[in-house]
CSV table of C-alpha atoms in Angstrom, one decimal:
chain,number,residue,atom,x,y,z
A,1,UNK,CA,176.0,2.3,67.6
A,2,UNK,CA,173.8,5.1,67.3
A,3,UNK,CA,175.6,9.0,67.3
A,4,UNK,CA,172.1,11.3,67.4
A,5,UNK,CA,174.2,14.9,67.6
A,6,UNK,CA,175.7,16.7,64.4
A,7,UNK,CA,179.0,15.7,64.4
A,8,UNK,CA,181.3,12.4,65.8
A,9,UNK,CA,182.8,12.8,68.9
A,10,UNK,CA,187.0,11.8,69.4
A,11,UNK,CA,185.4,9.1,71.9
A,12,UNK,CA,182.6,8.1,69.0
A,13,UNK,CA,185.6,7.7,66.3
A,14,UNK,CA,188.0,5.9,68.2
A,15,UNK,CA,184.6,3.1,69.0
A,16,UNK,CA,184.3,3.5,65.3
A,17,UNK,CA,187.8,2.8,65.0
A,18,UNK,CA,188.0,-0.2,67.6
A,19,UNK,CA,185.1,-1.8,65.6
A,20,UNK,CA,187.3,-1.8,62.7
A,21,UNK,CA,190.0,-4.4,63.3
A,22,UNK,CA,191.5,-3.4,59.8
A,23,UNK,CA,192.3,0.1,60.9
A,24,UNK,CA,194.6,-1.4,63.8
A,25,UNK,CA,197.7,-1.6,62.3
A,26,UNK,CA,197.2,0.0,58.6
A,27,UNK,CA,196.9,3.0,57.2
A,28,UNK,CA,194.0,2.8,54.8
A,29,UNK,CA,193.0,4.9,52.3
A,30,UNK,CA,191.7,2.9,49.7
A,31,UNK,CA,188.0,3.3,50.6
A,32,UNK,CA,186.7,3.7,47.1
A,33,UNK,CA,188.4,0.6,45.9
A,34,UNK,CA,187.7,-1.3,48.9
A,35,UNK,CA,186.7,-0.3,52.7
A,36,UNK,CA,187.8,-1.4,55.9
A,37,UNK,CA,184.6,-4.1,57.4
A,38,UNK,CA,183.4,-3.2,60.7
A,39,UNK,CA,183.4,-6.2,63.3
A,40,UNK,CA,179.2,-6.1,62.6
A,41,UNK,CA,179.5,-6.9,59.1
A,42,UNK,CA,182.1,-9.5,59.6
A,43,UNK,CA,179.9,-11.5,62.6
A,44,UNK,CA,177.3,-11.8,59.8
A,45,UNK,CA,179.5,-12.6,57.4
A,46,UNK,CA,181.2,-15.3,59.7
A,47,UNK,CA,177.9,-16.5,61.2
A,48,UNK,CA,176.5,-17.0,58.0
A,49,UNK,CA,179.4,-18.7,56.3
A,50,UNK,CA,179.1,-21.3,59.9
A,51,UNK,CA,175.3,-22.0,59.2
A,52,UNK,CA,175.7,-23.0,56.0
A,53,UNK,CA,178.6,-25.3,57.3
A,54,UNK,CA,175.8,-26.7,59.3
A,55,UNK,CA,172.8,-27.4,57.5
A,56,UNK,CA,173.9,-26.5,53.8
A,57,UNK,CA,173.5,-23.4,51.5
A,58,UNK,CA,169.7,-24.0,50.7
A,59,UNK,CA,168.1,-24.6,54.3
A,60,UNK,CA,170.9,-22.0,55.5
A,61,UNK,CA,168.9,-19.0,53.1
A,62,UNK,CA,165.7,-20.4,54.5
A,63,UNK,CA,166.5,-19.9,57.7
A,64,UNK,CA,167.6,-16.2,56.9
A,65,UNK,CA,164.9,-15.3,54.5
A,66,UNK,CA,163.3,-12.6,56.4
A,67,UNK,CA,166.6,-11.1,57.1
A,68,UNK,CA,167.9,-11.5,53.4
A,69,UNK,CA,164.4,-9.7,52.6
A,70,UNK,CA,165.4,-6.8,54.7
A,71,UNK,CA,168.5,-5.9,52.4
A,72,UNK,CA,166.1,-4.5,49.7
A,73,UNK,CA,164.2,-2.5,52.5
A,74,UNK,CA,167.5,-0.9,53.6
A,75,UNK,CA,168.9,0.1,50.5
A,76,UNK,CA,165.4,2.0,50.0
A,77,UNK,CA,165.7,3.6,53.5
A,78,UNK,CA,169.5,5.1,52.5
A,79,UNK,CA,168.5,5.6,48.7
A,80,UNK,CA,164.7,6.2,48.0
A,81,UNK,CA,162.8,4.5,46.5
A,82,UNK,CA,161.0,1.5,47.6
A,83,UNK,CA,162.1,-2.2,48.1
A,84,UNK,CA,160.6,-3.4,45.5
A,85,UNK,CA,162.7,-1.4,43.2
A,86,UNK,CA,166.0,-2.9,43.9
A,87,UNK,CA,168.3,-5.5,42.4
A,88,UNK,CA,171.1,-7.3,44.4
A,89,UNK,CA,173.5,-8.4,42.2
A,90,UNK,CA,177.3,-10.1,41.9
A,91,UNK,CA,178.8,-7.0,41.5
A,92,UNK,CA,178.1,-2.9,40.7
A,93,UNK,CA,179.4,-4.2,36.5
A,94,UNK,CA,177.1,-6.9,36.9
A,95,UNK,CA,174.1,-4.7,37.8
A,96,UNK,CA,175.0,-1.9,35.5
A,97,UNK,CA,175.4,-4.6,32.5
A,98,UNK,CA,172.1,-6.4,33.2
A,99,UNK,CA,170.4,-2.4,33.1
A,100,UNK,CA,172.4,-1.7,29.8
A,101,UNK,CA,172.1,-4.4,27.6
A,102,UNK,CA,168.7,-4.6,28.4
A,103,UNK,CA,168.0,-0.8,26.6
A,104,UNK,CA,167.0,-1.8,23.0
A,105,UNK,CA,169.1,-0.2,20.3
A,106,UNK,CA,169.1,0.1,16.7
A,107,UNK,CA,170.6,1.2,13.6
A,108,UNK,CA,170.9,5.1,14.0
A,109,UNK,CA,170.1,4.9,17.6
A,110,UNK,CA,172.3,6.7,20.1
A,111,UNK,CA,173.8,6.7,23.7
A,112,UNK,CA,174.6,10.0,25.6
A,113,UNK,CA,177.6,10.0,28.1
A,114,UNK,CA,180.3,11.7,29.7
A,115,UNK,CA,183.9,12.4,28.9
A,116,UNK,CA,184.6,10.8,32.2
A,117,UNK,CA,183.0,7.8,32.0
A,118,UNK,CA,184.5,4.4,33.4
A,119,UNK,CA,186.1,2.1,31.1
A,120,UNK,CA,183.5,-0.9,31.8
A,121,UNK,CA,180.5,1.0,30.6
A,122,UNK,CA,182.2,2.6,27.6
A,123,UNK,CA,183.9,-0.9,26.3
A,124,UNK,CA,179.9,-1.9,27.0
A,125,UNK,CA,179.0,1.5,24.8
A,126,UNK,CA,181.3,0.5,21.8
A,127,UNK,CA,180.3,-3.2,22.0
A,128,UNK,CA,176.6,-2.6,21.7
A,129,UNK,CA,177.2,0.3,18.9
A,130,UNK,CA,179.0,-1.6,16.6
A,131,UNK,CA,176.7,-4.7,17.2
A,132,UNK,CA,173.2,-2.5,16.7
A,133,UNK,CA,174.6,0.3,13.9
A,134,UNK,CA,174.5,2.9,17.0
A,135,UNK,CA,176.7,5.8,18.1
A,136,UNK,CA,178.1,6.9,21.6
A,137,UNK,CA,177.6,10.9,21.9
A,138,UNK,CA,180.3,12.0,24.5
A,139,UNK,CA,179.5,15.0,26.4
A,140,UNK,CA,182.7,17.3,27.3
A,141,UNK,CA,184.1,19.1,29.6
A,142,UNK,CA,183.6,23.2,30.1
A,143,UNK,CA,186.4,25.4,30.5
A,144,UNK,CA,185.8,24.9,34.5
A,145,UNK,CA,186.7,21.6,33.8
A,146,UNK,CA,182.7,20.3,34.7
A,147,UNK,CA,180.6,18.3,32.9
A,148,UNK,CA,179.1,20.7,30.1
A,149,UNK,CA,175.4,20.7,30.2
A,150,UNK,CA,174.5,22.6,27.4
A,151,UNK,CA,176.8,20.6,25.4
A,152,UNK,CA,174.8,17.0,26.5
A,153,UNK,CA,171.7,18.4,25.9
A,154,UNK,CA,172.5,19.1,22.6
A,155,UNK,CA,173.7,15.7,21.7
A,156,UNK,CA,170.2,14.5,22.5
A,157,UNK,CA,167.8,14.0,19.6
A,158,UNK,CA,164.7,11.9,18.9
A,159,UNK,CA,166.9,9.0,18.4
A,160,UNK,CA,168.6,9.0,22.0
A,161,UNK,CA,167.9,5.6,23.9
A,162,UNK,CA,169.8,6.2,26.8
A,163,UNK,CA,171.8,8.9,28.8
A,164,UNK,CA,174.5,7.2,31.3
A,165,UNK,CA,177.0,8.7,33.2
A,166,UNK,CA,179.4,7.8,36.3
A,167,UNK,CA,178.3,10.1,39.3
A,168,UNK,CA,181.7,10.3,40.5
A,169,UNK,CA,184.0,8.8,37.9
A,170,UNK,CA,186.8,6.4,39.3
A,171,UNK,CA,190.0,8.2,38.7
A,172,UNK,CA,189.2,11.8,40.2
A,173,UNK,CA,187.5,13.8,42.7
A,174,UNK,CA,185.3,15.3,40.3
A,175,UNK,CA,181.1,15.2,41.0
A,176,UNK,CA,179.1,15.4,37.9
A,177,UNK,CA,175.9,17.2,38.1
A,178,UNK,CA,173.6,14.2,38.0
A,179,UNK,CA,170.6,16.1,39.3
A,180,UNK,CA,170.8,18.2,36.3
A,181,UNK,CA,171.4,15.7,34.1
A,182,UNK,CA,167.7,14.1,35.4
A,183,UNK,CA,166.2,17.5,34.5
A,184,UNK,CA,167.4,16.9,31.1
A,185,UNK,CA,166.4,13.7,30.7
A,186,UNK,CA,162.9,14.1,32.0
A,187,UNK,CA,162.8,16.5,30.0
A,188,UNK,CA,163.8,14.4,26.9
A,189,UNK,CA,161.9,11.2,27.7
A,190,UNK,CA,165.1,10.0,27.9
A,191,UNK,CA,165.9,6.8,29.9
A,192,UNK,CA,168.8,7.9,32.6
A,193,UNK,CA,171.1,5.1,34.1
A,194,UNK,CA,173.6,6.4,36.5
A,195,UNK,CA,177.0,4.5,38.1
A,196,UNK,CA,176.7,5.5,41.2
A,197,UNK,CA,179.0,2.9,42.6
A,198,UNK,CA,181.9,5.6,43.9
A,199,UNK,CA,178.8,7.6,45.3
A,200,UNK,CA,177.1,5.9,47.3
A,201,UNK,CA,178.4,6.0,51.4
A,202,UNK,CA,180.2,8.6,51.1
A,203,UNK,CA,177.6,11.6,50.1
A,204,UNK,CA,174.0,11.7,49.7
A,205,UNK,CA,172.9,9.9,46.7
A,206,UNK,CA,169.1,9.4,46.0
A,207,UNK,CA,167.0,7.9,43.4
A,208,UNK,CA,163.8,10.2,43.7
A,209,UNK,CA,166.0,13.9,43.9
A,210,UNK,CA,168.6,12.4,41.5
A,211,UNK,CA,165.4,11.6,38.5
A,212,UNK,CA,167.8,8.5,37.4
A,213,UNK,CA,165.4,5.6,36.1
A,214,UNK,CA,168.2,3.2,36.6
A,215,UNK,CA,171.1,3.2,39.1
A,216,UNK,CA,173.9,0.9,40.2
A,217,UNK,CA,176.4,0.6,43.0
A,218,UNK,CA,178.5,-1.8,45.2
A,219,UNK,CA,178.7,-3.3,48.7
A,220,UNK,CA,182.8,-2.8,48.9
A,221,UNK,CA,183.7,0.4,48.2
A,222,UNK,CA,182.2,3.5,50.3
A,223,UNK,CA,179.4,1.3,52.1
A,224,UNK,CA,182.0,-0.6,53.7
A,225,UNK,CA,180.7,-4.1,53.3
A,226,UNK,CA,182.3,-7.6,51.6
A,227,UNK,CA,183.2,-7.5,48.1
A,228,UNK,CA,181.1,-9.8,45.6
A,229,UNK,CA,177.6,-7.8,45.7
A,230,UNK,CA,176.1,-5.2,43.7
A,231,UNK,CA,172.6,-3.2,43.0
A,232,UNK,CA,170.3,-2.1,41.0
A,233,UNK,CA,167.7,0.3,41.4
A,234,UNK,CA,165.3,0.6,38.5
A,235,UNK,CA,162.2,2.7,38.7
A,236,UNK,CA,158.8,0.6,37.7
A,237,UNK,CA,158.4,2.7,34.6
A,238,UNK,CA,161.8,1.8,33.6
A,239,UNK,CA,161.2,-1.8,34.4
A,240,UNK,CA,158.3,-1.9,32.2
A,241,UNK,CA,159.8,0.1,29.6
A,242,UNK,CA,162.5,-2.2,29.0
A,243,UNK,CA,162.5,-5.9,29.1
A,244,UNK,CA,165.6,-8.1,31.0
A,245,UNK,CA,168.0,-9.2,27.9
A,246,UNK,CA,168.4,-12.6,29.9
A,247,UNK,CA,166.0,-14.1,32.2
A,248,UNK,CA,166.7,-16.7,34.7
A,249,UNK,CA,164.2,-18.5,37.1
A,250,UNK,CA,164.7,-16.0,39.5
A,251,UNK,CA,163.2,-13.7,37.0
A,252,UNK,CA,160.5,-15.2,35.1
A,253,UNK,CA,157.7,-18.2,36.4
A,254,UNK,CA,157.4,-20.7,33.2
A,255,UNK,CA,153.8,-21.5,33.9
A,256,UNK,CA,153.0,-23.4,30.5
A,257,UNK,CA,155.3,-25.1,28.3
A,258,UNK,CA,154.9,-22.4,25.9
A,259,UNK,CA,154.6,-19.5,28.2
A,260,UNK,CA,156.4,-17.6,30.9
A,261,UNK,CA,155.4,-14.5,33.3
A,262,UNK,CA,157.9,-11.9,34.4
A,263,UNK,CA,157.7,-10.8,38.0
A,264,UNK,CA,156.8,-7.5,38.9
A,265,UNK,CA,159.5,-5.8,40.5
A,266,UNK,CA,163.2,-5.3,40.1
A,267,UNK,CA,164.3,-8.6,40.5
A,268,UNK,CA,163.8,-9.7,37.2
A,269,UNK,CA,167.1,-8.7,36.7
A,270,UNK,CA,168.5,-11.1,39.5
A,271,UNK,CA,169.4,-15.0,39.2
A,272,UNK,CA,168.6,-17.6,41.6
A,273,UNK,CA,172.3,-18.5,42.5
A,274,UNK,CA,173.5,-15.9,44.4
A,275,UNK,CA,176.3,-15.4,48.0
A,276,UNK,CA,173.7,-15.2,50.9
A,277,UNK,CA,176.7,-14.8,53.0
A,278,UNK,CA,177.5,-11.5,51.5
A,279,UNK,CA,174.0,-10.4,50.6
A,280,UNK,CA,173.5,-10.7,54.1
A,281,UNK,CA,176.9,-9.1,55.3
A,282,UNK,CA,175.7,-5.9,52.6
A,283,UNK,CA,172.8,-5.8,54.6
A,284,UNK,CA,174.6,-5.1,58.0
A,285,UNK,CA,176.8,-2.4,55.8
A,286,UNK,CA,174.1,-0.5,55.1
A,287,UNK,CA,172.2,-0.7,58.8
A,288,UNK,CA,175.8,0.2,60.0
A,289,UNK,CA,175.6,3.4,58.0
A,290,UNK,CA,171.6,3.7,58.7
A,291,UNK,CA,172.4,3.9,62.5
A,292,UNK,CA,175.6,5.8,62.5
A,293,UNK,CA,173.3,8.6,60.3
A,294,UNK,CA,174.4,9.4,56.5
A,295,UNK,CA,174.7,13.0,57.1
A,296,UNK,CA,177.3,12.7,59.9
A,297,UNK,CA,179.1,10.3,57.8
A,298,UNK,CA,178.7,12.3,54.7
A,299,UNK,CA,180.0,14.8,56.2
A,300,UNK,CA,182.6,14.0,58.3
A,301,UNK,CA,183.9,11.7,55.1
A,302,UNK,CA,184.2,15.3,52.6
A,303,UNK,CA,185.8,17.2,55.6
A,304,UNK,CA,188.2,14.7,55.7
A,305,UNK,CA,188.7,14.3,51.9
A,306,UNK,CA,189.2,18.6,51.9
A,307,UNK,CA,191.1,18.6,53.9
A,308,UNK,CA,193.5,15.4,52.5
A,309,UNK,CA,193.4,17.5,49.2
A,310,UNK,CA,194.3,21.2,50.7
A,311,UNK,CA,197.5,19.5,52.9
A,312,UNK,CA,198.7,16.7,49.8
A,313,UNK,CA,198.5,19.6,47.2
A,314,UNK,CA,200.8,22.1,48.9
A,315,UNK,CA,203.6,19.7,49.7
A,316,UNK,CA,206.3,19.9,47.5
A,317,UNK,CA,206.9,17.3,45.0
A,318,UNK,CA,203.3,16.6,44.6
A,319,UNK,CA,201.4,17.7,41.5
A,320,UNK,CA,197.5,17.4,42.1
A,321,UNK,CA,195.3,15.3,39.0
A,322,UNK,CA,191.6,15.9,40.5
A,323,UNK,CA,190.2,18.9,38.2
A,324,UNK,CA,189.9,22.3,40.1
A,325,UNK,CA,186.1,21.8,41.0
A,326,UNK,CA,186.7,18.0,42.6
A,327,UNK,CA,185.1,17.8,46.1
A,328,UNK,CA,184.2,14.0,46.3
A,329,UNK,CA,186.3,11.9,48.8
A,330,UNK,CA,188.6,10.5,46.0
A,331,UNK,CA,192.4,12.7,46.0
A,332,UNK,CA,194.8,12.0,42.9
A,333,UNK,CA,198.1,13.2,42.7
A,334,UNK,CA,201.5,12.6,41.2
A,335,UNK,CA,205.2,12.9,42.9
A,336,UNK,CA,207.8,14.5,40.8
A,337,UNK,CA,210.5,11.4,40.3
A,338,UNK,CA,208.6,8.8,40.7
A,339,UNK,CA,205.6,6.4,38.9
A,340,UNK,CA,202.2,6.5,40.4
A,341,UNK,CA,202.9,2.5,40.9
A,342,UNK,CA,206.2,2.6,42.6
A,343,UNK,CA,204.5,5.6,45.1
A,344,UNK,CA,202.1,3.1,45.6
A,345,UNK,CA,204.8,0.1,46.3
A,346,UNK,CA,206.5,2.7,48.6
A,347,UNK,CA,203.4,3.4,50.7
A,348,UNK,CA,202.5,-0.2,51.1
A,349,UNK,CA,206.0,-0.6,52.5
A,350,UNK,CA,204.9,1.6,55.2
A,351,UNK,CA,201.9,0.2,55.8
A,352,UNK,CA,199.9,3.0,54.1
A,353,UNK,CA,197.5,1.6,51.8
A,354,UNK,CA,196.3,3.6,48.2
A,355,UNK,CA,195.7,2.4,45.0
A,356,UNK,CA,196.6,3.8,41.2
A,357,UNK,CA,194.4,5.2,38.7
A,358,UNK,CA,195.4,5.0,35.3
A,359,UNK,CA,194.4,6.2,31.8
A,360,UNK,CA,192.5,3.0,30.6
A,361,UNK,CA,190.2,3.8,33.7
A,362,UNK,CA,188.5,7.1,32.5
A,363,UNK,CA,190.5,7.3,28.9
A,364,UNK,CA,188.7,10.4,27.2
A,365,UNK,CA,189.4,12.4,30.5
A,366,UNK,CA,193.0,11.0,31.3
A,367,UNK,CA,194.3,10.9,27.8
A,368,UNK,CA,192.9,14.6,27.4
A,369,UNK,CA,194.9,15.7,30.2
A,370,UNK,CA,198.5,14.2,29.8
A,371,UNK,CA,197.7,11.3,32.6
A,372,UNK,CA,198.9,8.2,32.2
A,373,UNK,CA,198.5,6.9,36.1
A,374,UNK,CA,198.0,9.0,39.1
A,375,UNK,CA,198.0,7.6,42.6
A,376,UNK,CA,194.6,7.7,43.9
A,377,UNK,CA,193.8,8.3,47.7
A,378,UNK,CA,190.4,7.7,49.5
A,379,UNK,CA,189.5,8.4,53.0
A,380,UNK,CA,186.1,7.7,54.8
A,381,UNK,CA,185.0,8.6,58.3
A,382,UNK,CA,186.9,5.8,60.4
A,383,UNK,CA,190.4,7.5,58.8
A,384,UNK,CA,191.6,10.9,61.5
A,385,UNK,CA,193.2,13.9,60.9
A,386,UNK,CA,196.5,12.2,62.5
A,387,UNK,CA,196.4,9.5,59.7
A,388,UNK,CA,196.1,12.5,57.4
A,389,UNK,CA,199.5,14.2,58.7
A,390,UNK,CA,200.9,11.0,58.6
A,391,UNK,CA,200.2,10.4,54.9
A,392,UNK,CA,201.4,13.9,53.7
A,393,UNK,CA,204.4,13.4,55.8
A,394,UNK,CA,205.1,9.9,54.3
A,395,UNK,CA,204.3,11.3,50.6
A,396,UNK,CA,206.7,14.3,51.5
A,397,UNK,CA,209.9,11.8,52.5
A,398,UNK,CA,209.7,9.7,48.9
């Protein structure tokens, strides 16, 4: 399906809409935890899943090699880059682990992040600080409620290994200024890893603007395609900066019994073993997007979320949790009386599908602002303003 003009059509969502056979009969507005597949990335997905019924998993990949080769080709085309600079993975924590615990630390070394960074990566942070003598640096808020920049910068010294940051953490709205960030780190000869994973297919993201040396994100959230994959982008200085802290034969030729050669692009970091059938199905996600064109979906996806936001945060009852600048396509809020999980429960009664954010998600930021759990809402461009009224007025009768 190809939409060439500015903006979707009504006729153009409700194909969009038809192609989704999740969107039928639910309410959904969990995108950023998990997306509604369209029928494309299901028939590959299916098909798939029947040839290796067939003739096994092995001969199956064989038979789909040039298509599994594509994948790496698309993620460049949405993301920059080139091919040979991306990683697929089990899982965005998978990728972003395999980037991270390959950065060397030691005694006296330190890390540079946010105060909203996501509770994988910091538990990642302490581990490897307490195993190597390192510290974490945490960056703060401003009074706006951003990311400070002068502050970061000024945690950065000549014993900074690595600045990593979410660019749109999991429990808010919020966007940090990761284009900035890349200034500073250029600046710094600081290596830059960035979680993109709640960024990427729902607003522009890309490698060359962003100056990230490392980036990871997921198949199941925003780009709409089967959970179990993940990327990572690594640029080839970065990759021959740092050196895989586990190799696998995926990654490495053993060409003597005493000696091994690394390949040359990103895949170092993958292993052998991996779920064609999804790699495949990601694959169709992102030439779904491709063909529909980012900037309509991008767009149509924040108008959407703004609008959510505006209409959720004047009803009564309903205190918003996104910070005053949020403008990303993830809504929080509170309703007086009630626990983020039983608004949740109530919702899913109805058919209405959200999911709950709590405090060990993004701690520093959470914890700083009274929030235990809020309920967190995500739209995406298949969701319509009617579902929208719907949702406030559901939300409103609790």
């Amino acid at each position: 399906m190809t939409a060439p003009d500015k903006e979707f059509t009504s006729n153009q969502i409700k194909a969009l809409r038809a192609e989704t056979p999740g969107a039928t009969n639910r309410l959904h507005f969990d995108n950023c935890g998990a997306s509604l597949m369209p029928l494309p990335v299901l028939k590959v997905l299916r098909d798939h899943i029947d040839l290796e019924a067939k003739v096994g998993g092995y001969v199956a990949h064989e038979q789909q090699f040039a298509a599994h080769e594509r994948v790496y080709g698309s993620l460049a085309a949405l993301l920059g880059g080139e091919a040979s600079n991306y990683a697929l993975t089990s899982s965005a924590v998978d990728a972003w682990n395999k980037a991270f615990y390959s950065v060397a630390l030691k005694p006296g070394d330190n890390i540079v992040t946010a105060f909203n960074e996501y509770c994988s990566n910091y538990v990642a942070f302490l581990q490897q600080a307490r195993r190597h003598g390192a510290e974490v640096r945490v960056a703060k808020a401003g009074d706006d409620g951003a990311l400070d920049l002068t502050h970061l910068e000024s945690l950065i010294d000549q014993n900074t290994r690595l600045i990593a940051i979410a660019h749109v953490p999991s429990s808010s709205g919020q966007v940090n200024p990761v284009v900035e960030v890349g200034s500073i780190a250029k600046k710094h000869n600081v290596l830059y890893l960035l979680d993109a994973c709640q960024a990427v297919g729902q607003m522009r993201v890309n490698v060359d603007e962003i100056g990230c040396d490392m980036l990871t994100g997921t198949s199941r959230k925003f780009m709409r395609g089967p959970r179990g994959v993940g990327f990572l982008y690594i640029s080839d200085a970065a990759r021959k900066a740092i050196e895989p802290a586990m190799l696998s034969n995926q990654a490495a030729a053993w060409v003597r019994a005493d000696r091994y050669e690394l390949r040359n692009d990103a895949r170092i970091f993958e292993g052998w073993e991996r779920n064609v059938a999804d790699q495949l199905a990601f694959g169709a996600a992102l030439d779904y997007l491709l063909a529909l064109g980012p900037k309509k979906v991008f767009a149509r996806t924040q108008s959407l979320a703004a609008t959510l936001r505006a209409a959720l945060y004047e009803t009564a009852g309903v205190s918003g949790t996104c910070p005053e600048n949020a403008k990303a396509a993830i809504v929080t809020f509170n309703k007086a009386g009630m626990t983020a999980p039983d608004v949740k429960a109530a919702l899913e009664q109805q058919g209405i599908g959200v999911q709950v954010a709590s405090v060990m998600h993004t701690r520093l930021d959470l914890e700083a602002r009274g929030i235990e759990s809020t309920v967190r809402v995500s739209p995406h461009y298949y969701n319509t303003e009617d579902e929208i009224e719907r949702f406030v007025a559901a939300v409103r009768a609790l």
